[in-house]
XYZ file of C-alpha atoms in Angstrom:
725
model
C 35.461 138.429 71.434
C 32.852 136.178 70.235
C 33.419 137.467 66.240
C 36.951 136.443 66.234
C 37.986 133.665 64.362
C 39.002 130.219 66.073
C 43.463 130.159 65.183
C 42.868 126.135 65.036
C 40.405 126.350 62.282
C 40.176 126.769 58.820
C 38.652 129.987 57.530
C 36.628 128.459 54.291
C 36.417 124.883 53.727
C 36.981 125.255 50.119
C 36.117 121.974 49.169
C 32.460 124.054 49.176
C 33.085 125.356 45.744
C 35.716 123.775 44.537
C 37.333 119.424 43.922
C 40.930 118.060 45.256
C 42.714 116.349 43.005
C 42.199 113.142 44.898
C 42.696 109.356 43.845
C 40.017 106.420 44.769
C 40.702 103.517 47.289
C 40.729 101.339 44.649
C 44.314 100.835 42.661
C 42.088 99.934 39.171
C 38.753 101.729 38.000
C 35.947 99.032 37.185
C 37.162 99.528 32.988
C 40.806 98.410 33.803
C 39.890 96.010 36.122
C 37.560 94.460 33.741
C 39.642 94.065 30.770
C 42.837 92.866 33.226
C 40.280 90.209 33.563
C 39.726 89.491 30.146
C 42.617 88.876 29.250
C 43.594 86.727 32.083
C 40.641 84.951 30.441
C 42.581 84.977 27.511
C 45.894 84.024 28.971
C 44.310 81.004 30.056
C 43.003 79.559 27.598
C 45.457 79.623 25.041
C 47.365 78.330 28.050
C 44.956 75.064 28.153
C 45.263 75.233 24.195
C 48.678 74.833 24.178
C 48.833 72.065 26.173
C 46.334 70.505 24.534
C 48.489 70.768 21.445
C 51.438 69.549 23.420
C 49.854 66.383 23.778
C 49.460 65.899 20.486
C 52.692 64.701 19.371
C 56.603 66.489 18.105
C 53.803 68.977 15.986
C 51.545 69.861 18.758
C 55.242 70.425 20.658
C 56.500 73.068 18.593
C 53.598 75.027 17.591
C 53.242 75.394 21.966
C 56.837 76.752 21.780
C 56.206 79.123 18.905
C 53.037 80.532 20.352
C 55.233 80.789 24.041
C 57.763 82.876 22.233
C 58.825 85.818 20.933
C 57.108 84.330 17.383
C 54.118 84.295 18.447
C 51.327 83.957 16.260
C 47.494 84.919 16.389
C 44.362 85.279 13.808
C 43.447 89.054 15.244
C 47.123 90.907 15.261
C 47.514 89.013 11.686
C 44.859 90.371 10.625
C 45.985 93.637 12.210
C 48.961 93.256 10.255
C 47.622 93.050 7.311
C 46.317 96.305 7.651
C 49.184 98.176 8.936
C 52.238 96.614 7.742
C 51.272 95.870 4.592
C 49.523 98.940 2.556
C 52.676 100.994 1.409
C 54.160 97.826 -0.701
C 50.468 96.777 -1.880
C 49.979 99.583 -4.151
C 53.274 99.689 -5.438
C 52.223 97.439 -8.527
C 49.872 100.151 -9.284
C 52.233 102.339 -11.161
C 55.450 100.464 -11.430
C 55.361 98.782 -14.679
C 53.670 102.566 -15.392
C 56.830 103.824 -15.002
C 58.832 101.313 -16.048
C 56.831 101.763 -20.070
C 57.510 105.274 -19.551
C 60.553 104.862 -19.422
C 60.954 102.442 -21.946
C 59.182 104.642 -23.891
C 56.356 103.197 -25.038
C 54.648 99.813 -25.162
C 56.361 98.917 -28.432
C 59.809 99.181 -27.188
C 58.774 96.576 -24.334
C 59.614 93.419 -26.226
C 60.447 90.142 -24.705
C 63.692 90.786 -23.218
C 63.027 93.641 -21.854
C 59.743 92.721 -20.276
C 61.195 89.144 -19.083
C 64.149 91.627 -17.694
C 62.206 93.805 -15.568
C 60.393 91.176 -14.460
C 63.295 89.369 -13.125
C 64.396 92.105 -11.292
C 61.545 93.295 -10.185
C 61.305 89.309 -8.479
C 64.484 89.734 -7.120
C 64.536 92.676 -5.599
C 61.899 91.844 -3.136
C 62.708 88.337 -2.812
C 66.859 89.981 -1.526
C 65.472 93.253 -0.633
C 62.608 92.586 1.107
C 62.214 88.488 1.928
C 65.889 87.885 2.532
C 67.276 91.381 4.576
C 64.208 92.292 6.219
C 62.285 89.193 6.657
C 64.946 86.946 7.599
C 67.371 88.885 9.304
C 66.054 92.354 9.753
C 63.655 90.614 11.864
C 65.359 88.750 14.461
C 67.439 91.795 15.444
C 64.966 93.467 17.500
C 65.115 95.839 21.006
C 62.493 94.625 23.544
C 60.046 93.729 20.475
C 60.788 97.239 18.709
C 62.080 97.368 15.047
C 63.209 99.522 13.029
C 66.970 101.830 12.577
C 66.774 103.646 15.733
C 65.401 100.549 17.888
C 68.759 98.334 15.380
C 71.388 101.315 16.617
C 70.382 101.426 20.238
C 71.823 98.011 20.558
C 75.891 98.404 18.894
C 76.142 102.082 19.533
C 78.411 100.341 22.036
C 80.437 99.260 19.578
C 81.176 102.777 18.129
C 80.117 106.309 18.441
C 80.487 107.025 14.685
C 77.165 104.454 14.491
C 75.708 107.794 15.208
C 75.762 108.694 11.477
C 74.314 106.560 9.555
C 71.734 105.611 12.330
C 70.584 109.873 12.158
C 70.896 109.738 8.593
C 68.730 106.783 8.107
C 66.300 107.695 10.346
C 66.144 111.369 8.723
C 65.267 109.590 5.676
C 62.494 107.144 6.774
C 60.728 110.331 8.428
C 60.950 112.514 5.414
C 59.816 109.939 2.901
C 56.552 109.490 5.993
C 55.574 112.532 4.684
C 55.907 112.002 0.934
C 53.874 108.681 1.328
C 50.773 109.621 2.393
C 50.433 112.335 -0.111
C 52.080 110.134 -3.063
C 50.157 107.193 -2.029
C 46.042 109.219 -2.047
C 46.678 111.657 -4.384
C 47.428 108.446 -7.023
C 44.732 106.489 -5.950
C 42.388 109.677 -6.041
C 43.818 110.685 -10.067
C 42.094 106.193 -10.769
C 38.605 108.322 -10.430
C 39.895 110.319 -13.568
C 39.729 106.443 -15.772
C 36.111 105.821 -14.578
C 33.458 106.418 -17.334
C 30.492 107.886 -15.303
C 32.899 110.596 -13.256
C 35.990 111.260 -16.110
C 33.381 114.463 -17.522
C 33.111 115.407 -13.792
C 36.557 115.404 -12.678
C 38.105 116.935 -16.292
C 35.756 120.103 -15.542
C 36.774 119.923 -12.359
C 40.207 120.405 -11.893
C 40.770 121.204 -8.424
C 38.434 117.941 -7.198
C 41.093 115.541 -6.947
C 43.366 117.601 -5.131
C 40.617 118.448 -2.639
C 38.918 114.678 -2.532
C 42.755 113.498 -1.336
C 42.849 116.934 0.964
C 39.274 115.575 2.466
C 40.973 112.086 2.746
C 44.561 112.794 4.262
C 42.359 114.431 7.099
C 39.466 112.681 7.811
C 42.698 109.703 7.822
C 45.164 111.522 10.749
C 41.674 112.703 12.477
C 41.386 108.736 14.385
C 45.236 107.911 14.794
C 44.479 109.001 18.491
C 42.860 105.444 18.396
C 45.256 103.400 18.099
C 46.400 100.752 15.119
C 44.500 98.200 16.388
C 41.086 99.376 15.966
C 42.294 101.468 12.582
C 44.558 97.853 11.544
C 41.602 95.368 12.134
C 39.418 97.674 9.858
C 42.128 98.154 7.038
C 42.998 94.661 7.289
C 39.852 92.824 5.592
C 40.262 95.465 2.995
C 43.964 94.808 2.533
C 43.295 90.677 2.566
C 40.622 92.005 -0.033
C 43.135 94.260 -2.072
C 45.961 91.374 -2.621
C 43.988 88.191 -3.192
C 42.222 90.566 -5.899
C 45.672 91.451 -7.113
C 46.399 87.351 -7.453
C 43.381 86.702 -9.479
C 44.207 89.852 -11.696
C 47.519 88.913 -12.034
C 46.353 84.825 -12.596
C 43.722 85.832 -14.958
C 46.644 86.969 -17.450
C 49.203 84.282 -16.611
C 46.297 82.128 -17.632
C 47.670 83.220 -21.825
C 51.209 83.232 -20.928
C 52.628 80.782 -18.587
C 56.667 81.618 -20.312
C 56.744 84.830 -18.666
C 57.476 82.392 -15.602
C 61.469 82.266 -17.252
C 62.437 85.609 -15.734
C 62.184 83.519 -11.961
C 65.892 83.145 -13.768
C 68.391 86.070 -12.498
C 69.752 86.289 -15.221
C 67.473 87.281 -17.733
C 67.427 90.192 -15.424
C 71.075 90.740 -15.244
C 71.616 90.362 -19.048
C 68.138 93.197 -19.260
C 70.343 95.577 -17.123
C 73.412 95.417 -19.246
C 71.898 95.169 -22.793
C 70.685 97.732 -25.629
C 66.080 96.695 -24.742
C 67.796 98.215 -21.592
C 66.544 102.100 -23.036
C 66.588 103.555 -19.499
C 70.453 102.502 -19.130
C 71.185 102.391 -15.114
C 67.664 104.451 -14.802
C 66.082 101.731 -14.431
C 67.094 100.194 -11.022
C 65.160 103.678 -9.727
C 61.637 101.817 -11.125
C 62.784 98.128 -10.686
C 63.399 100.158 -6.724
C 59.432 101.148 -6.685
C 58.185 97.549 -6.200
C 60.143 97.593 -2.728
C 59.097 100.883 -1.130
C 57.041 99.816 2.115
C 59.855 97.130 2.915
C 61.511 99.132 5.413
C 57.615 99.657 7.226
C 57.831 95.940 7.761
C 61.110 96.246 10.283
C 59.759 99.420 12.093
C 56.057 98.468 12.921
C 57.214 95.346 14.382
C 56.587 96.114 17.289
C 53.000 97.221 16.854
C 52.097 93.849 15.364
C 54.563 91.097 16.534
C 57.167 89.172 14.673
C 55.797 86.165 14.224
C 52.288 87.967 12.242
C 54.906 89.346 9.749
C 56.354 86.251 9.724
C 52.844 84.452 8.924
C 51.119 87.125 6.605
C 54.024 87.490 4.125
C 54.363 84.997 1.882
C 50.311 85.135 0.591
C 51.265 88.871 0.775
C 54.357 87.973 -2.122
C 52.913 85.890 -3.909
C 50.031 88.445 -4.797
C 52.715 90.764 -5.448
C 54.621 87.866 -8.418
C 51.519 86.997 -9.545
C 50.226 90.299 -10.095
C 53.585 91.656 -12.019
C 53.911 88.376 -14.315
C 49.945 89.543 -14.989
C 51.142 92.632 -16.193
C 53.904 91.367 -17.982
C 51.973 88.219 -19.647
C 49.244 91.427 -20.627
C 52.618 93.609 -22.748
C 54.316 90.296 -24.268
C 50.338 89.641 -25.874
C 49.537 93.418 -26.258
C 53.452 94.564 -26.964
C 52.422 95.138 -30.970
C 49.254 96.175 -30.164
C 48.616 99.659 -32.754
C 45.993 100.902 -29.922
C 48.531 100.981 -27.338
C 51.325 102.299 -29.140
C 50.374 106.209 -28.656
C 48.742 105.579 -25.564
C 50.338 108.582 -23.236
C 50.816 107.260 -19.591
C 49.663 103.351 -20.493
C 48.802 101.246 -16.954
C 48.886 97.970 -17.633
C 47.696 97.463 -14.582
C 44.207 99.128 -15.637
C 44.838 98.037 -18.661
C 44.857 93.842 -18.500
C 41.277 94.290 -16.868
C 38.022 94.428 -18.159
C 35.953 97.869 -17.821
C 34.006 96.013 -15.239
C 36.685 94.988 -13.154
C 37.829 98.102 -14.025
C 35.599 99.748 -11.153
C 36.512 98.048 -8.621
C 40.501 97.993 -9.377
C 39.777 101.419 -8.809
C 37.582 101.588 -5.629
C 39.929 99.615 -4.111
C 43.167 101.448 -5.479
C 41.768 103.956 -3.580
C 41.517 102.111 0.091
C 44.945 100.262 -0.711
C 46.265 104.342 -0.419
C 44.535 105.022 2.706
C 46.639 102.005 4.234
C 49.689 102.661 2.545
C 49.709 105.760 4.116
C 49.324 103.578 7.682
C 52.477 101.829 7.584
C 53.855 105.077 7.300
C 52.447 106.438 10.205
C 52.772 104.016 12.628
C 56.522 103.672 11.309
C 57.112 107.426 12.558
C 55.605 106.814 15.693
C 57.778 104.043 16.225
C 60.858 106.098 14.782
C 59.632 109.095 17.042
C 59.967 107.145 20.705
C 62.964 105.502 19.599
C 65.092 108.819 18.680
C 63.105 110.151 22.207
C 64.485 107.377 24.277
C 67.952 107.752 22.593
C 67.401 112.342 23.334
C 68.055 112.897 19.534
C 64.614 114.532 19.555
C 62.537 115.742 22.607
C 60.070 114.198 25.008
C 56.664 114.510 23.448
C 53.055 113.592 24.694
C 52.847 109.818 23.978
C 49.436 107.606 24.793
C 49.300 104.264 24.615
C 45.573 103.689 22.845
C 45.817 99.845 22.722
C 46.445 96.711 24.752
C 50.449 96.897 24.014
C 52.708 99.722 24.681
C 54.378 99.475 21.077
C 51.230 100.364 19.546
C 51.804 104.043 19.731
C 50.496 108.219 19.347
C 51.852 110.951 19.459
C 49.965 114.228 19.173
C 52.995 116.214 17.707
C 54.141 113.914 15.385
C 50.522 112.945 14.088
C 49.699 117.202 13.412
C 53.354 117.792 12.227
C 52.735 115.384 9.558
C 49.597 116.349 8.814
C 50.689 119.832 8.541
C 53.521 118.281 6.428
C 51.833 115.966 3.959
C 49.730 118.990 2.799
C 52.495 121.301 2.613
C 53.323 118.569 -0.013
C 50.564 118.621 -1.270
C 50.362 122.133 -1.803
C 53.491 122.520 -3.329
C 52.933 119.650 -6.069
C 49.429 119.539 -6.428
C 49.670 115.717 -8.223
C 50.838 112.927 -8.334
C 52.944 112.800 -11.146
C 54.963 115.965 -9.457
C 55.150 113.750 -6.338
C 56.458 110.879 -7.515
C 59.593 112.578 -8.557
C 60.511 113.218 -5.326
C 59.398 109.923 -3.662
C 61.770 107.611 -3.349
C 64.730 108.861 -2.541
C 65.166 109.174 1.130
C 64.207 105.962 1.449
C 67.197 104.233 -0.467
C 68.919 106.271 2.200
C 67.495 104.654 5.221
C 67.864 101.284 3.396
C 71.540 101.741 2.969
C 72.077 102.799 6.762
C 70.091 100.107 7.879
C 72.157 97.594 6.127
C 75.639 98.883 7.863
C 74.016 98.581 11.155
C 73.134 95.149 10.846
C 76.159 94.122 9.467
C 77.835 96.109 12.199
C 75.527 93.806 14.899
C 76.830 90.769 13.107
C 80.142 91.071 12.523
C 80.328 91.530 16.302
C 77.461 88.640 16.779
C 80.655 86.389 16.060
C 79.649 86.195 12.059
C 81.907 87.653 10.401
C 82.051 86.166 7.247
C 78.627 86.701 6.641
C 78.477 89.976 7.816
C 81.140 90.866 4.672
C 78.863 89.144 2.501
C 75.563 91.066 3.318
C 77.586 94.470 3.021
C 78.841 93.541 -0.168
C 75.631 92.163 -1.914
C 73.494 93.912 0.290
C 74.937 97.757 -0.457
C 76.008 97.098 -4.259
C 72.058 96.875 -4.957
C 71.440 99.230 -2.743
C 73.622 101.612 -4.518
C 72.686 100.816 -7.150
C 69.030 101.794 -6.230
C 70.165 104.991 -4.809
C 71.973 106.628 -7.794
C 69.167 104.965 -10.221
C 67.471 107.658 -8.409
C 69.200 110.413 -8.271
C 68.484 110.945 -11.370
C 65.246 112.148 -10.103
C 66.795 114.857 -7.933
C 66.131 117.952 -10.090
C 62.805 116.835 -10.910
C 61.627 116.998 -6.487
C 63.778 115.000 -4.765
C 65.419 117.942 -3.901
C 63.027 118.507 -1.782
C 63.084 114.523 0.034
C 66.415 115.565 0.561
C 65.463 118.726 1.612
C 63.071 117.893 3.979
C 66.028 114.917 5.598
C 68.411 118.122 6.152
C 65.906 119.470 8.172
C 65.181 116.094 9.887
C 68.622 115.350 10.382
C 69.538 118.645 11.836
C 67.127 118.553 14.726
C 68.085 115.118 15.178
C 71.969 116.556 15.533
C 71.646 119.783 17.398
C 69.264 118.362 19.814
C 71.782 115.609 20.630
C 74.462 117.833 20.461
C 72.678 120.188 23.175
C 71.839 117.734 24.782
C 75.695 116.216 25.230
C 77.099 119.551 26.548
C 74.059 120.103 29.490
C 75.141 116.934 30.623
C 78.827 118.127 31.069
C 77.903 120.591 33.432
C 75.057 118.885 35.101
C 75.855 117.540 38.535
C 74.247 115.593 41.804
C 75.051 116.635 45.727
C 75.942 113.716 47.954
C 73.122 113.819 50.659
C 75.882 114.498 53.242
C 76.575 117.545 51.420
C 73.526 119.387 50.719
C 71.347 118.665 54.285
C 72.549 120.449 56.393
C 72.754 123.850 54.095
C 68.723 122.543 54.018
C 68.309 121.705 57.253
C 69.535 125.070 58.812
C 67.409 127.039 55.992
C 64.325 124.251 57.318
C 65.307 126.059 60.474
C 65.772 130.094 59.890
C 62.133 131.750 60.817
C 64.099 135.000 60.038
C 63.417 133.690 55.978
C 59.458 133.205 55.290
C 57.937 130.524 53.724
C 58.170 130.304 49.658
C 55.034 127.180 49.842
C 54.493 124.906 52.564
C 55.586 121.831 49.700
C 57.390 123.177 46.934
C 58.118 120.151 44.286
C 60.052 120.099 41.585
C 59.807 118.035 38.276
C 63.203 116.129 37.348
C 64.382 113.436 34.629
C 66.799 111.781 37.160
C 65.300 108.290 37.853
C 68.386 107.979 40.825
C 66.561 108.347 44.234
C 69.827 108.205 46.509
C 70.945 111.789 45.579
C 70.062 115.312 44.598
C 69.897 117.045 41.740
C 72.331 120.556 42.190
C 70.043 122.221 39.769
C 66.925 121.978 42.377
C 69.816 123.153 45.010
C 70.592 125.768 43.543
C 66.964 126.645 42.737
C 66.062 126.459 46.014
C 69.176 128.640 47.165
C 68.435 131.375 43.867
C 67.650 134.954 44.541
C 65.375 134.534 47.984
C 66.394 131.329 49.836
C 62.665 129.234 48.708
C 62.043 127.990 52.432
C 59.467 125.663 53.285
C 58.308 123.017 55.105
C 59.486 120.354 53.160
C 61.023 119.812 49.507
C 59.980 117.203 47.020
C 62.127 116.238 44.108
C 59.939 113.734 41.644
C 60.424 111.600 38.360
C 57.923 110.239 36.515
C 58.648 106.373 33.958
C 56.991 104.819 32.161
C 56.444 101.102 32.806
C 56.024 98.031 30.571
C 52.640 97.069 32.043
C 49.307 98.996 31.069
C 48.052 99.540 34.485
C 50.739 99.788 37.015
C 50.698 102.728 39.211
C 53.301 102.412 42.161
C 55.977 104.669 44.003
C 58.536 104.341 46.638
C 60.002 107.716 48.587
C 63.615 108.478 50.439
C 63.901 110.275 52.922
C 67.592 110.484 53.286
C 66.532 110.797 57.526
C 65.116 113.408 57.300
C 60.990 115.044 57.572
C 61.853 117.733 54.884
C 63.373 116.590 51.854
C 61.720 113.779 49.460
C 62.860 112.505 46.608
C 59.665 110.206 44.501
C 59.971 108.380 42.451
C 56.588 107.798 40.339
C 55.567 104.495 37.864
C 52.836 104.872 35.700
C 51.247 102.184 33.443
C 51.519 103.602 29.740
C 48.140 103.616 29.513
C 47.400 105.222 32.669
C 46.610 108.908 32.444
C 49.749 111.141 34.116
C 47.207 113.450 36.583
C 50.416 114.519 38.635
C 48.262 116.813 41.373
C 46.948 114.013 42.134
C 49.580 110.990 43.108
C 51.570 113.603 45.268
C 48.900 114.160 47.063
C 48.562 110.758 47.361
C 51.376 110.754 48.626
C 51.305 113.329 50.720
C 48.831 111.922 52.845
C 50.419 108.660 53.494
C 53.499 110.472 54.405
C 51.942 112.436 57.006
C 49.089 108.496 58.077
C 52.985 107.264 58.298
C 54.725 110.069 60.316
C 57.106 110.218 57.986
C 56.479 114.125 57.265
C 54.795 116.707 59.961
C 51.603 117.718 59.988
C 50.518 120.351 58.211
C 47.584 122.852 58.373
C 46.217 125.261 55.278
C 43.884 127.505 57.499
C 42.834 129.498 54.006
C 41.542 128.351 51.481
C 43.267 127.294 48.430
C 42.236 125.668 45.276
C 43.160 121.834 45.498
C 41.092 122.051 48.741
C 43.430 119.680 50.133
C 42.849 120.513 54.562
C 45.434 118.117 55.420
C 48.316 119.293 53.340
C 49.650 123.061 53.335
C 50.313 124.766 49.746
C 52.515 123.013 47.277
C 54.124 125.132 44.378
C 55.056 122.897 41.684
C 58.561 124.495 39.256
C 60.044 123.307 36.968
C 64.093 124.171 35.788
C 64.919 125.302 31.756
C 68.303 126.306 31.227
C 69.522 129.114 29.249
C 73.552 129.750 27.771
C 75.304 132.780 29.247
C 76.600 134.915 27.052
C 80.546 134.620 28.535
C 79.839 130.801 28.679
C 82.644 129.044 27.470
C 81.289 126.614 24.274
C 82.203 126.917 20.567
C 79.807 128.513 17.787
C 78.576 124.970 16.783
C 77.665 124.560 20.898
C 76.147 127.800 20.917
C 74.019 127.215 18.363
C 73.392 123.504 19.176
C 71.522 125.252 21.845
C 70.314 127.482 20.835
C 68.434 125.441 18.086
C 67.350 123.001 21.066
C 65.243 125.104 23.288
C 64.070 126.279 20.125
C 62.209 123.252 19.652
C 61.570 122.440 23.020
C 59.414 126.121 23.311
C 57.931 124.556 20.253
C 57.565 121.025 21.442
C 55.500 121.684 24.088
C 56.141 122.329 28.315
C 55.259 119.071 30.837
C 52.941 121.538 32.637
C 50.353 120.389 29.949
C 50.947 117.356 30.837
C 51.562 116.260 33.705
C 47.886 118.467 34.363
C 49.995 121.754 36.174
C 48.741 124.208 34.009
C 46.087 124.986 36.768
C 47.869 125.544 39.688
C 50.312 128.168 38.150
C 53.816 126.708 38.290
C 56.948 128.134 38.592
C 59.167 127.996 34.971
C 62.850 128.861 36.235
C 65.299 129.955 33.779
C 69.271 128.686 35.056
C 72.266 129.341 33.529
C 74.085 126.745 32.046
C 76.990 126.378 33.773
C 79.604 125.933 31.155
C 83.246 126.553 31.795
C 83.023 130.649 31.297
C 85.543 133.362 29.557
C 86.825 135.942 32.328
C 85.905 139.270 30.379
C 88.767 142.344 31.234
C 88.965 144.251 34.343
C 86.700 147.596 34.260
C 89.717 150.768 34.314
C 87.575 153.226 37.142
C 87.369 156.183 35.515
């Protein structure tokens, strides 16, 4: 009949109503091509400069070698390093000497022995902990350019399973400190507005105004993280340069009155003060001294963001500025310790008091900016930590974005949101910097201790055993003094930090234990074992098609085998017959714009194992790439012709309907597993639900993917038989 539809033609051209997820014929977008051209030109110009430098003698050849290695230095990234890395340690002069005076019972008790003693302890703590341990030793031990305790652990985990304990503990403590740093640094800086005569009345009348301003700054800070640390660092870098220059200048102005404070460079003053009657606080004074080293761990963690060479070239400037500022405050204290006007002053802060009122306005404004930048240093370090923990399978796989040109500069939306929410909760609980500071620093001492243990193991196995012993004894002695001194804060707020550390440690431990249990049951099938039955199902016309193409997402990178989870999914319940089954894994490449794939068909035209490699800046829009691969296979003859007569969402008439399948695991009630293992698995699955789904990351939500729950095939206990009655 004339009105009957043609059996061979589609009934409706769906492309008129919807758009297929197609890919461009071009390998790169216009913007990507321009960026690669720009990078290529920059490399050529840099190579020409290195060649020119190499021709200028021994010094030129040294510079050429330096710029060709991992310690490469560039002016732009050195500025970024200033903005990203040094914010935390740069705010320490704001409160370290103020805390010292509070512990001493006021300026009247800060005589010459006390001032020189604490300056000596501060100078040698910065020198030993920050310069020697982190800059000179730790930063030489990197994992493909990445720093931090997890990157360090991944280098040495082959030496013993016990090393996971200090690595997890140190990482959890660092992340806990990352929550407190934005709260304490920004709130303390904003509270500095109360010292300005023009704002004193307004701030006094509105007690909640300081808290409200702090909340607004924190929300804005976290909201701009998606633009990448390079852009943020360039903005902050110039501010940090001004800030440290300001610290050096105001310190020098006060040092001109009394240069004798440099006697504190002799470590004898520090050791003598620690055990003398001039030390009112006793061993707790080391908790105050420790405040001068906060931010040292961030140098190591943020190494991947800015490069080791750029930290090397900027650290001398930073240390000199810090030393001048601390010693300038010491000179002011010696000059005014018998001044009756300061004897009864509550909360005396030598940092602000050593300046004239007009200069103090500049100091408050810059300190607010420095407080924001201090938060940035810990936020970027937290991204790196979580990324490394994910690679170790200690945390769930989260969506990671790379907004800058290098893979080391990353942004994790979930972590950003959790950190922001946790920081606001801290503000809601503690309200001001005085109470927050009671909890601050305790967790970081734990991170430093665990980092020392892991570094010592690396040095030992590198063949320098005597050096490892000296390193361990020296730095553990210093850092355990910091830890016991900081434990005095436990009841005044340190409990919160430890609780937060314990919560993060629980997440990492349970995720790791759950992953181990899952891996004990994970099996893979060789093609010879599964192909016969798959072929029989493929050719069995009595079973209706589930879909023309069934696409499984898998984390297994190996393409020469088949995951048993996929095999049992095909045959579970009603067999999922298809014209073709696809197992697809996605890897992130180290290059920014990589787009490539490989296919293993096992000698069939119905089973395909696909591995896709995408650059770290490429959006993981899987449906478009899946359609491209299928069309490529059609053209090459590896995939039989598929035609779709009825309209479908993707409007690709060359490819039949596609069904995406994701497999999740569930623990069976009769599984033979310990109570600890069962809890670990249950917590892991709960965390996975909260962390987000690959359905969203891979752009599969519009295609109604099937999420299957499969039992976790652990050893099971046989229940007793039923009795028939």
